[in-house]
Structure formats: C-alpha cells, structure tokens
C-alpha cells in the first residue's frame, strides 16, 4: 500500500535505526556486557524502549556529579505491561519483591494501568526482566513505536459484560504484540536467531510504527480510561444486557510542545461501530493504516492523531474499510458520566467485593509514618482475588470473597490504607500527577513530588467553600507531554520551568472536552491566589449539578474548546 504520491521526505533518524536493528536487537547484548559504564549507547537506548526499558539518570544529583566529573548516575526505568490492569496477588508480591531487590523500593502505578520500576542499574537489568517474565508478566512493547499496554475499565462491578470486554482488551494486546524473538533472546536467554529471515513482523514490518500507539477499551458510563485521549478506543455498546459491539474511536493524544502550535492535544473522533467479531480486525486495520500513512519524517508529527487530523476521520475510515474488507457501521448511542474511580467498597455482579484505594499519584512506597507498601503486601499474602490497577493511578483490591473480607478489612485498618484517613476531599481523590523529577529526563518542573502539597493548600479553600465532598478533577505534569492527561483535568497544571506552571481550566467531567489555557507561567506561590477566588465563586454561584469545569466556562474564565462528539450520539 503506498502512503503518498508526494516526493519522499527525509526519514526521521529512528526510522533508520529500526531498519538496521535486526528486529530490535541493535547492540543491546554487547552494551549490557560492558560494565565500564552504567549507560547503553544512544542508539540502543532508543531500541530498549521497545523492550519496556528507559535509560535515565538521577537528576537530583546530576549537577553534583558533573562538578565531580563523574558519569551521570545512570539507572533504568522498567515498565511492565498489565493488559486491562489486572494481576494476581502472586504477581503483586513478585513486583513488590523485585522493587525491593533491584529497584528503588517503590512501585509506580502508571496512568496506563502498568507497573513501573525506577532505579534499576545496568548489571541488574537482565535478571530483573527475567524475573518479571517468570512472574508471567512482561515488558515487551510497554514503550516504543508499537501498540502499548492496552487499557480497560478495571472495575468489575460495572456490568455483566465486563469480563468479556476485559478479555477483548487482552486479545488486542496479544494480537498487536511484536513477534520478534529479540526480546526472548536478549532477556530470557533464548536461542540466538542467526538471520533476520527467521524473524517476521506480520503487522508491523521491519520499521514498526512511526511513533508510539495507544489502545483503550471503555464500558460506559465510566470513562476512567479517558478514551478520547488515545490513538484507538473501543466503547462497549451494551443492549439488553448484552455486548453487541463497539464504537471505535481514533486520533486522540495529549502530547504537545510549548511554543509549537503544530503540536497539540487532540480528542479522538468516533469513527463508527463494529461487532465483537470484527473488532480485532478493526484494531489491526487502524494500526496498519497508521503504519502506512503516519508521518515517518517528523517524530513531532508522527502520532495517529496527526494522521487523522490531516486527512479527516472519513478518509481514515475508508482506508480502514479497504483493509478490513467490510463496512464500519454508523456509531451507536452511548453516554459517559465521569473519568474518576469509584472509591471504597463496591459489590460485583459476581457477588464478590471490590475495594478501590486511593494511592497518591500511584506511588506505592513505605515512609516512616505510613507503611503502604507493607500493608498492600500483607493483603496480597492473604488475598484470593485479584489486584486491578486503575487508569487514575489507584488500586482495586478486586474479587474479595465473603470469607476473606473481614481479614482484609482488618489489614486496611491496621495499616491506615482506608481512603478516609488519607484523602479527605473529592479534590485529592481526583488528583493525578506524572512522575517528573528526579527520574524523568524530560521534566521541566516537579509534578509527583509537588502536587500533594499544592492540593493540601487548595484543600483549605475547598473546605472553607464547603466543597469537601465535591469531585473536581485536578492533574499535573512536569512538562507538556501530557503523561497524566492534564488537558483533560478540570484544573490542569503543565510545567514550564522549575516552580512555574501553565494553568488550564474547563475540561469536561466526562472526559469529552479539553481544557483551555487560563494563565501562563504561574509561580507555585501564586497558584492558590489565582484559583482560590474561582473555587469560592463556584461554591456560591454554581447551578444544580454544575461541574467545576463547566462553571469555569459559563463564568467566562475560559472558552469551551472542541467537545468529543458524544452529545449527539446520545441525546438527552
Ligand atoms: Fe508518558 C514520555 C512517564 C503516560 C505522553 N512518559 C514519557 C517518559 C518515558 C519520558 C521519556 O521519554 O524519557 C516518562 C518516564 C518518566 C519516569 O521517570 O518514569 C513518561 N507516561 C509516563 C507515566 C509513567 C506517567 C505516570 O506518572 O503514570 C505513564 C506511563 C504509562 C504506561 O504505563 O504506559 C505515562 N505518557 C502517558 C500518557 C497518558 C496516557 O497514555 O494515557 C501520555 C499522553 C497521551 C499520549 O500519548 O498522547 C504520555 N509520554 C508522553 C509523551 C508525549 C507523546 C507525544 O505524542 O508527544 C512523551 C514524550 C515522547 O514520546 O516523546 C512521554
Ligand atoms: Fe516526564 Fe513530562 Fe511525562 Fe511528566 S509529562 S513524566 S515530566 S515526560
């Protein structure tokens, strides 16, 4: 299939790297054996991303080491795929053990329902990856220019179709996983493949995708996966209690660059409807069209959102239809209500109990006064259900039996894990921050280490205004890449430089409207003065049921921007 008739543009450097890499091998094995440095070669650090591994350095001590003329304090971040966010208590225990053996004694539950380890040094990398695989989880395609961890509403209480939908998300994950044997060969001591002929990537080809690719599945009314923020989405359509198919969304994404208007966050378009039998083929079709038509010359313009934006969703649908060989039907009605988690106890349709716990910014760790990691470990030791990572960086202790419930309740109380002890406002429960400093090489400002303090200061205003129990979605990132989906926060902060943030307001509570820039370059110390009066006005002037994001638009603080086309599918 030919992508374009225009004269060919110069390909981005990574394209050559992928072609030459022998299906993602590069010289990773040789680099791992060289212990004269804690780093890998620049080219290999691009390739290890496809294996779920990022080279990083501790930015807190970068300047000090430079002064002492020491190499940067290199270590590796390892991302573990958890399709749909569901893992067993045994797997939780293994992740906990590996973090305490090879990493920095913390686990990061990510905004895409995965685990991240930070601080693994080169000499421990291979063993760590091997032991993650021994726990029947993997890191392949957790990063890189491929389809990454597939997300799915994690709360099993939602509907009878949940298990079916979760299975679908796991099937997408399997069908879009890279087929190269390089992963096995490098990390699991597989047989060395002598020639590239033996490897094949039926869907991706040798150069994989132009850029990262993200897929999600949602069951309305919950939009906790923020479906419109992702390249490809499937919205479960349930009629008379049965899953009849999915509305397919394409072309969402968050990342942008400051001062570059050619880059922007974009909400996905609803492309149409397909049946459950057609859905895997449609997923493949969307990937293949992006493979062939995505921009391989400019990585800042290479995401699917730009392909859809440049050509339009109708053009995109036609290309997918040509590939899959059937028509994609018009979309069916659906309605989302919110993007948050259902905290506390819920009862599942299976008669089991589920407990959603607030984990501040997804960082599982022990501190002198709060033994969160130990508490969750003790729960995992007795729990016979599952753990479910949410897209809001929280955790569900899922499928708890009647017999186990008292024991788990006792551990929750013993370790102070209950939500009431640690998150007294709806603002905090709905807060989310990306990792940022000290590990993220792209951070311009603090995020995970700063948001809890800022929320604390805003909580004073919230309490005074009588808004303790009101859910307000607040998100922060240390740079404009958008890892905590800040452009879908009713209040969004995006780092500009140390101690300074762009402040955004006005996103839709249901995830269907982006927020808008309210003020640029706001200093940390000025944020409460900026937002306090708006919060107080909201408390006094809001209409019945009016959400904070909607109010900031009605009150004229910001103007509404594009709304995902959800309203006209579901009139009411
Ligand atoms: Fe992200 C890059 C962390 C979700 C958009 N992201 C990074 C890196 C790997 C920095 C780097 O490239 O060197 C960060 C590692 C930090 C660290 O020290 O761990 C990083 N991203 C994260 C996580 C861990 C944030 C979190 O606190 O949970 C999330 C891991 C998700 C996962 O399990 O796979 C994470 N990143 C996201 C999301 C949200 C989502 O997908 O729902 C986005 C916005 C959606 C999107 O993709 O458009 C996101 N991350 C980016 C981008 C911008 C991409 C773009 O199109 O411009 C980058 C930079 C890049 O790719 O060049 C990036
Ligand atoms: Fe790093 Fe920026 Fe992503 Fe935050 S948003 S983790 S600072 S890349």
XYZ file of C-alpha atoms and ligand atoms in Angstrom:
643
model
C 0.000 0.000 0.000
C 1.504 3.331 -0.918
C 1.314 6.104 1.604
C 1.776 9.175 -0.526
C 2.488 10.339 -4.047
C 4.448 13.401 -2.853
C 8.219 13.389 -3.254
C 9.623 11.406 -0.351
C 10.665 13.390 2.713
C 13.837 12.586 4.632
C 13.042 9.923 7.175
C 13.489 10.590 10.893
C 16.693 9.143 12.360
C 14.823 6.499 14.364
C 13.472 5.013 11.130
C 16.981 4.052 10.002
C 17.730 2.768 13.451
C 14.709 0.469 13.443
C 15.509 -0.813 9.940
C 19.098 -1.572 10.865
C 18.285 -3.018 14.282
C 17.658 -6.584 13.174
C 14.186 -6.607 14.674
C 15.071 -4.560 17.756
C 18.372 -6.233 18.683
C 20.870 -3.493 17.863
C 23.885 -3.956 20.109
C 21.887 -4.247 23.323
C 23.521 -7.532 24.349
C 27.017 -6.147 23.858
C 26.058 -2.948 25.709
C 24.769 -4.910 28.687
C 28.071 -6.786 28.910
C 30.105 -3.552 29.052
C 30.271 -2.693 32.732
C 32.780 0.134 32.275
C 29.765 2.457 32.080
C 26.308 2.452 33.637
C 24.816 3.518 30.315
C 23.977 1.964 26.967
C 24.801 3.523 23.598
C 22.429 6.246 22.360
C 21.062 4.011 19.621
C 20.471 1.139 21.998
C 18.606 3.385 24.427
C 16.119 4.014 21.616
C 15.777 0.289 20.960
C 15.454 -0.774 24.613
C 12.246 1.297 24.745
C 10.597 -1.395 22.617
C 11.659 -3.817 25.355
C 9.973 -1.628 28.013
C 13.197 -0.073 29.295
C 14.233 3.613 29.550
C 17.678 4.779 30.448
C 17.505 7.599 32.980
C 19.732 9.340 35.483
C 19.080 10.784 38.919
C 18.540 14.460 38.121
C 18.721 15.450 41.787
C 22.452 14.693 41.766
C 23.261 15.485 38.140
C 24.947 18.845 38.843
C 26.931 17.491 41.784
C 28.259 14.588 39.707
C 29.113 16.909 36.831
C 31.137 19.056 39.248
C 32.995 15.965 40.423
C 33.485 14.964 36.770
C 31.621 11.726 37.389
C 29.428 9.952 34.878
C 25.709 10.688 35.410
C 24.040 8.367 37.956
C 22.523 6.153 35.272
C 19.809 3.661 36.014
C 16.845 2.208 34.154
C 13.116 2.587 34.384
C 11.329 -0.646 33.519
C 7.649 -0.654 32.564
C 5.618 -3.833 32.992
C 2.609 -4.385 30.767
C -0.572 -5.361 32.584
C -3.335 -5.584 29.949
C -6.542 -4.206 31.454
C -4.591 -3.573 34.669
C -5.426 -6.955 36.194
C -2.837 -9.054 38.046
C -2.878 -11.780 40.641
C -1.840 -11.393 44.299
C 1.207 -13.584 43.497
C 2.203 -11.199 40.727
C 1.738 -8.244 43.073
C 4.041 -9.944 45.583
C 6.633 -10.523 42.884
C 6.512 -6.882 41.723
C 6.940 -5.834 45.350
C 9.893 -8.199 45.811
C 11.606 -7.099 42.598
C 11.196 -3.440 43.518
C 12.814 -4.075 46.885
C 15.561 -6.268 45.421
C 16.618 -4.448 42.253
C 14.843 -1.074 42.120
C 14.285 1.915 44.405
C 11.880 0.214 46.854
C 8.838 1.831 45.255
C 6.342 0.799 42.598
C 4.734 3.344 40.319
C 1.206 2.510 39.210
C 1.002 4.406 35.950
C -1.759 6.360 34.250
C -1.987 3.475 31.779
C -2.523 0.666 34.297
C 1.053 -0.587 34.230
C 3.780 -1.034 36.855
C 6.985 0.931 36.682
C 10.241 0.211 38.465
C 12.754 3.016 38.823
C 16.454 2.923 39.612
C 17.486 -0.483 38.261
C 21.216 -0.438 37.490
C 22.591 -1.959 34.331
C 24.092 -5.010 35.995
C 20.665 -5.924 37.426
C 18.660 -5.243 34.303
C 18.726 -8.649 32.746
C 17.890 -10.503 35.945
C 15.032 -8.092 36.670
C 13.454 -8.581 33.252
C 13.876 -12.326 33.505
C 12.193 -12.415 36.921
C 9.321 -10.219 35.714
C 8.749 -12.795 32.967
C 8.995 -15.615 35.491
C 6.012 -13.943 37.183
C 4.151 -14.277 33.862
C 4.213 -10.566 33.141
C 6.386 -8.871 30.546
C 7.846 -5.572 29.448
C 7.877 -6.102 25.678
C 6.175 -3.184 23.883
C 5.490 -1.358 27.145
C 7.233 1.552 25.376
C 8.487 2.141 21.808
C 6.836 2.692 18.412
C 4.294 -0.096 18.848
C 0.934 -0.738 20.463
C 1.500 -0.408 24.205
C -0.301 -1.661 27.288
C -3.981 -1.983 26.396
C -6.236 -0.322 28.940
C -9.721 -1.309 30.073
C -12.210 -0.129 32.725
C -10.950 -2.077 35.694
C -13.966 -2.088 37.973
C -15.721 -5.441 37.742
C -18.863 -4.220 39.432
C -19.751 -2.196 36.369
C -21.720 -4.648 34.290
C -22.212 -8.227 33.246
C -20.165 -7.611 30.102
C -17.057 -6.564 31.963
C -15.297 -9.923 31.792
C -15.944 -10.150 28.056
C -14.590 -6.684 27.477
C -11.514 -7.320 29.611
C -10.828 -10.469 27.601
C -11.115 -8.387 24.419
C -8.518 -5.905 25.686
C -6.179 -8.800 26.470
C -6.783 -10.237 22.992
C -5.895 -6.898 21.389
C -2.739 -6.842 23.460
C -1.770 -10.319 22.244
C -2.643 -9.720 18.615
C -0.704 -6.449 18.414
C 2.371 -7.624 20.332
C 5.623 -7.574 18.367
C 6.650 -11.012 17.158
C 10.423 -10.504 17.174
C 12.379 -13.122 19.074
C 14.883 -10.431 20.118
C 13.143 -9.947 23.471
C 13.392 -13.594 24.334
C 16.919 -13.824 23.060
C 18.286 -10.806 24.948
C 16.486 -11.041 28.263
C 15.429 -14.656 28.636
C 18.484 -16.376 27.175
C 16.644 -17.648 24.165
C 18.299 -19.249 21.169
C 20.183 -16.691 19.133
C 18.494 -16.133 15.804
C 21.211 -16.060 13.174
C 19.478 -14.315 10.335
C 16.784 -11.670 10.075
C 14.938 -14.033 7.718
C 13.864 -16.016 10.750
C 12.104 -13.054 12.323
C 8.907 -11.660 10.964
C 6.570 -8.857 11.983
C 3.375 -9.590 10.036
C 1.568 -6.481 11.278
C 4.355 -4.014 11.904
C 7.042 -4.864 9.374
C 10.694 -4.033 9.975
C 10.194 -0.401 10.903
C 7.287 -0.893 13.276
C 5.061 2.204 13.664
C 6.058 5.819 13.050
C 5.523 6.525 16.761
C 4.002 5.144 19.973
C 0.444 3.794 19.714
C -2.128 3.502 22.492
C -5.338 1.488 22.712
C -8.114 1.540 25.307
C -11.459 -0.134 25.910
C -14.245 1.510 27.939
C -17.606 0.407 29.253
C -19.950 3.413 29.603
C -20.951 5.158 31.777
C -17.391 5.060 33.156
C -14.739 6.852 31.143
C -11.979 6.268 33.687
C -9.630 5.263 30.866
C -10.084 8.695 29.233
C -10.961 7.109 25.932
C -10.667 10.314 23.898
C -7.014 10.750 24.885
C -5.793 7.683 22.994
C -4.949 6.665 19.447
C -7.531 3.884 19.276
C -10.509 3.231 21.503
C -13.378 0.794 21.760
C -16.549 1.898 23.552
C -18.583 -1.137 24.571
C -22.178 -0.914 23.361
C -24.480 -2.891 25.600
C -28.088 -3.520 24.574
C -30.487 -5.536 26.738
C -27.582 -6.524 28.955
C -25.594 -7.989 26.047
C -22.444 -6.698 24.395
C -23.476 -6.028 20.800
C -20.252 -4.373 19.675
C -18.025 -1.352 19.993
C -17.947 2.208 18.797
C -14.431 2.778 17.520
C -12.552 5.998 18.305
C -9.385 7.150 16.535
C -6.933 10.001 16.742
C -6.710 11.091 20.389
C -3.494 12.174 22.082
C -2.216 14.600 24.667
C 1.406 15.474 23.886
C 2.397 18.943 22.698
C 5.396 21.228 22.874
C 5.416 24.698 24.415
C 5.513 27.378 21.715
C 4.929 24.991 18.823
C 1.402 25.329 17.503
C 1.835 22.461 15.097
C 1.668 20.177 18.113
C -1.490 19.956 20.194
C -3.605 17.714 22.378
C -6.468 16.229 20.405
C -9.612 14.346 21.308
C -10.318 11.178 19.376
C -13.128 11.082 16.812
C -15.811 8.421 16.917
C -15.237 6.558 13.648
C -18.182 4.151 13.696
C -19.372 0.836 15.084
C -18.229 -2.751 14.672
C -19.343 -6.087 16.080
C -17.310 -8.021 18.650
C -16.317 -10.478 15.878
C -14.979 -7.633 13.714
C -13.249 -5.685 16.466
C -9.797 -7.344 16.431
C -9.574 -6.937 12.666
C -10.546 -3.273 13.001
C -7.778 -2.778 15.592
C -5.308 -4.343 13.186
C -6.638 -2.189 10.345
C -6.181 1.045 12.298
C -2.616 0.052 13.178
C -1.808 -0.871 9.578
C -3.205 2.401 8.149
C -1.156 4.364 10.664
C 1.873 2.193 9.788
C 1.495 3.104 6.111
C 0.269 6.700 6.262
C 1.727 8.048 9.529
C 4.466 10.677 9.161
C 7.874 8.976 9.369
C 9.820 12.141 8.638
C 8.951 14.207 11.712
C 8.536 12.495 15.070
C 6.696 15.536 16.407
C 4.022 14.933 13.775
C 4.065 11.153 13.729
C 1.266 10.180 16.122
C -2.000 8.813 14.736
C -3.786 11.985 15.906
C -1.956 13.981 13.232
C -2.735 11.419 10.520
C -6.437 11.651 11.410
C -6.303 15.432 11.760
C -4.537 15.913 8.425
C -6.790 13.598 6.397
C -10.073 13.665 8.349
C -11.876 10.805 10.041
C -13.963 9.921 6.943
C -10.809 9.394 4.884
C -9.351 7.334 7.692
C -12.465 5.165 7.986
C -12.413 4.478 4.239
C -8.767 3.330 4.417
C -9.585 1.023 7.319
C -12.602 -0.378 5.460
C -10.443 -1.094 2.407
C -8.034 -3.005 4.609
C -10.535 -4.995 6.678
C -12.853 -5.685 3.750
C -16.146 -4.740 5.444
C -18.084 -1.547 6.174
C -17.823 0.123 9.533
C -21.366 0.923 10.621
C -22.559 4.286 11.980
C -21.799 4.713 15.668
C -24.413 3.774 18.264
C -25.592 5.942 21.191
C -23.510 5.950 24.353
C -23.070 8.201 27.337
C -20.135 8.680 29.686
C -20.540 10.212 33.121
C -17.098 10.679 34.586
C -13.415 9.848 34.419
C -12.835 9.138 38.100
C -12.583 5.946 40.127
C -15.339 4.522 42.348
C -13.614 4.716 45.707
C -14.396 2.431 48.598
C -16.346 -0.805 48.559
C -18.448 -1.888 45.586
C -20.283 -5.141 45.043
C -19.612 -7.016 41.832
C -22.171 -8.681 39.603
C -20.293 -11.876 40.529
C -21.244 -11.393 44.187
C -17.624 -10.543 45.115
C -16.459 -7.397 46.929
C -14.117 -4.826 45.421
C -12.266 -2.123 47.273
C -10.802 0.876 45.438
C -7.983 2.506 47.361
C -6.509 5.924 46.758
C -2.767 5.727 46.055
C -1.266 9.226 45.953
C -0.031 9.671 42.383
C 0.268 5.917 42.038
C 3.459 5.707 44.096
C 3.439 2.602 46.290
C 6.088 3.010 48.974
C 6.720 2.908 52.698
C 7.509 6.029 54.668
C 8.294 6.231 58.400
C 4.654 7.097 59.197
C 2.818 5.231 56.503
C 3.637 1.644 55.582
C 1.563 1.499 52.422
C 3.789 -0.942 50.566
C 3.962 -3.304 53.534
C 0.187 -3.079 54.037
C -0.541 -3.973 50.417
C 2.000 -6.801 50.625
C 0.253 -8.236 53.683
C -3.084 -8.022 51.841
C -1.577 -9.787 48.799
C -0.419 -12.622 51.062
C -3.962 -13.438 52.171
C -5.985 -12.255 49.164
C -7.501 -14.840 46.826
C -8.956 -12.459 44.223
C -7.033 -10.024 42.063
C -5.422 -6.590 42.021
C -6.622 -4.072 39.446
C -4.588 -1.034 38.510
C -6.790 1.898 37.555
C -6.125 4.496 34.873
C -6.149 7.097 37.658
C -3.084 5.542 39.318
C -5.144 3.872 42.059
C -5.659 0.236 43.002
C -8.662 -2.037 43.349
C -8.361 -5.000 45.666
C -10.685 -6.990 43.448
C -12.910 -10.022 43.817
C -12.695 -10.392 47.583
C -14.705 -13.333 48.874
C -17.093 -13.118 51.837
C -14.654 -15.233 53.863
C -11.628 -13.021 53.183
C -13.383 -9.682 53.588
C -13.002 -9.390 57.414
C -9.297 -10.259 57.230
C -8.682 -7.657 54.520
C -10.706 -5.039 56.379
C -8.534 -5.663 59.426
C -5.334 -5.117 57.406
C -6.736 -1.950 55.832
C -7.409 -0.566 59.320
C -4.080 -1.780 60.738
C -2.039 -0.058 58.018
C -4.290 3.011 57.660
C -4.920 2.273 53.990
C -8.526 3.448 54.013
C -9.322 6.408 51.777
C -10.886 8.432 54.589
C -7.582 8.565 56.512
C -5.602 9.962 53.628
C -7.871 11.787 51.228
C -10.412 13.950 52.921
C -11.592 15.818 49.822
C -13.012 14.972 46.427
C -10.246 17.163 45.005
C -7.483 14.930 46.357
C -9.257 11.724 45.379
C -9.415 13.045 41.824
C -5.831 14.267 41.630
C -3.188 12.736 39.434
C 0.446 13.652 38.694
C 3.059 12.246 36.361
C 6.450 11.075 37.614
C 8.584 14.072 36.525
C 11.653 14.724 38.723
C 14.015 13.202 39.599
C 13.838 10.335 37.078
C 12.123 11.760 34.011
C 14.643 13.211 31.606
C 12.022 15.484 30.029
C 10.654 17.144 33.172
C 10.783 20.947 33.248
C 9.196 21.196 36.709
C 8.195 18.996 39.655
C 4.947 17.051 39.498
C 4.533 13.891 41.607
C 6.624 15.348 44.432
C 4.764 18.659 44.407
C 1.078 18.069 43.647
C 0.211 16.603 47.088
C 1.432 19.813 48.799
C -0.416 22.030 46.374
C -3.624 20.032 46.813
C -3.157 20.439 50.572
C -3.081 24.210 50.178
C -6.077 24.208 47.849
C -7.936 21.978 50.297
C -8.020 24.843 52.784
C -10.011 26.863 50.243
C -12.111 23.832 49.331
C -13.051 23.210 52.981
C -13.897 26.877 53.567
C -16.085 26.856 50.491
C -17.912 23.732 51.683
C -16.751 21.633 48.736
C -15.127 18.789 50.692
C -17.135 16.056 49.002
C -17.214 17.539 45.518
C -15.191 15.681 42.927
C -13.003 18.112 40.984
C -10.506 16.592 38.549
C -7.045 18.115 39.062
C -3.994 16.925 37.148
C -0.374 17.958 36.899
C 2.549 17.175 34.629
C 6.125 18.360 34.739
C 6.172 19.136 31.012
C 3.714 19.442 28.121
C 3.976 15.782 27.065
C 0.804 15.132 28.998
C 1.542 11.874 30.848
C -1.154 12.491 33.488
C -3.565 13.687 30.768
C -3.555 17.237 32.195
C -5.510 18.668 29.252
C -8.481 16.632 30.444
C -8.322 17.985 34.005
C -10.979 20.443 35.132
C -7.868 22.055 36.587
C -4.637 21.230 34.741
C -1.047 22.258 35.522
C 1.701 21.849 32.970
C 5.315 22.530 33.960
C 7.144 25.340 32.157
C 10.307 25.689 34.226
C 11.274 24.973 37.842
C 8.472 26.321 40.037
C 6.332 27.601 37.153
C 3.244 26.129 35.522
C 0.739 26.885 32.816
C -2.718 26.647 34.364
C -5.584 25.174 32.348
C -9.289 25.195 33.195
C -12.546 23.882 31.842
C -12.263 20.216 30.819
C -15.437 18.138 30.783
C -16.041 15.950 33.839
C -16.930 13.083 31.485
C -13.650 13.402 29.565
C -15.283 14.708 26.397
C -13.911 18.266 26.373
C -10.323 19.514 26.541
C -9.481 22.313 28.933
C -8.009 25.598 27.838
C -5.006 27.658 28.849
C -6.103 30.109 31.557
C -2.789 31.601 32.631
C 0.822 31.049 31.633
C 3.942 30.755 33.736
C 2.229 30.934 37.114
C 4.639 30.715 40.030
C 3.981 27.989 42.613
C 3.353 30.549 45.338
C 0.705 32.326 43.234
C -1.421 29.301 42.361
C -3.702 29.382 45.411
C -4.327 33.120 44.994
C -5.185 32.505 41.357
C -7.544 29.589 41.868
C -8.950 30.313 45.351
C -11.424 33.006 44.219
C -12.636 30.834 41.327
C -13.286 27.933 43.686
C -15.137 30.208 46.120
C -17.247 31.673 43.322
C -18.044 28.184 42.091
C -19.309 27.214 45.550
C -21.608 30.236 45.652
C -22.790 30.532 42.069
C -22.918 27.040 40.644
C -26.151 25.766 39.238
C -27.700 22.483 40.364
C -25.296 19.668 39.468
C -22.921 22.004 37.622
C -19.351 20.709 37.454
C -16.336 22.873 38.167
C -15.037 22.623 34.587
C -18.418 23.632 33.150
C -18.663 26.518 35.599
C -15.281 27.967 34.588
C -16.593 28.183 31.035
C -20.000 29.613 31.944
C -18.371 32.154 34.235
C -16.118 33.227 31.381
C -12.708 32.236 32.771
C -12.030 30.202 29.633
C -13.866 29.490 26.408
C -15.038 25.976 25.578
C -12.903 24.120 23.075
C -13.663 21.090 20.952
C -16.009 18.593 22.517
C -15.696 14.937 21.570
C -18.770 14.053 19.609
C -20.535 12.254 22.422
C -23.505 14.560 22.827
C -25.188 13.916 19.540
C -24.860 10.171 19.779
C -26.842 10.095 22.995
C -29.445 12.818 23.047
C -30.715 13.799 26.500
Fe 4.478 9.455 29.172
C 7.418 10.151 27.698
C 6.007 8.603 32.007
C 1.605 8.060 30.279
C 2.758 11.122 26.746
N 6.394 9.335 29.720
C 7.474 9.627 28.950
C 8.774 9.229 29.653
C 9.119 7.842 29.252
C 9.950 10.213 29.468
C 10.922 9.941 28.363
O 10.525 9.744 27.204
O 12.118 9.987 28.658
C 8.295 9.308 31.133
C 9.057 8.452 32.127
C 9.071 9.100 33.478
C 9.599 8.247 34.545
O 10.626 8.605 35.147
O 9.000 7.224 34.837
C 6.813 9.040 30.970
N 3.950 8.404 30.793
C 4.706 8.245 31.904
C 3.901 7.645 33.034
C 4.707 6.722 33.926
C 3.271 8.782 33.848
C 2.711 8.382 35.186
O 3.099 9.061 36.142
O 1.910 7.469 35.279
C 2.783 6.973 32.229
C 3.133 5.572 31.811
C 2.023 4.945 31.044
C 2.213 3.499 30.718
O 2.072 2.676 31.609
O 2.444 3.191 29.550
C 2.754 7.855 31.000
N 2.538 9.487 28.558
C 1.485 8.946 29.227
C 0.258 9.475 28.722
C -1.134 9.183 29.252
C -1.809 8.069 28.532
O -1.239 7.484 27.613
O -2.937 7.800 28.875
C 0.593 10.363 27.716
C -0.394 11.274 26.930
C -1.180 10.526 25.907
C -0.461 10.471 24.603
O 0.359 9.583 24.425
O -0.678 11.361 23.767
C 2.023 10.361 27.622
N 4.998 10.420 27.480
C 4.149 11.098 26.653
C 4.908 11.804 25.657
C 4.338 12.719 24.542
C 3.940 11.941 23.349
C 3.528 12.847 22.216
O 2.715 12.435 21.409
O 4.038 13.952 22.097
C 6.269 11.519 25.924
C 7.487 12.035 25.152
C 7.647 11.378 23.821
O 7.038 10.378 23.493
O 8.440 11.937 23.070
C 6.284 10.667 27.087
Fe 8.083 13.348 32.229
Fe 6.694 15.224 31.019
Fe 5.744 12.743 31.137
Fe 5.797 14.196 33.301
S 4.626 14.660 31.463
S 6.515 12.047 33.137
S 7.622 15.394 33.053
S 7.545 13.364 30.055
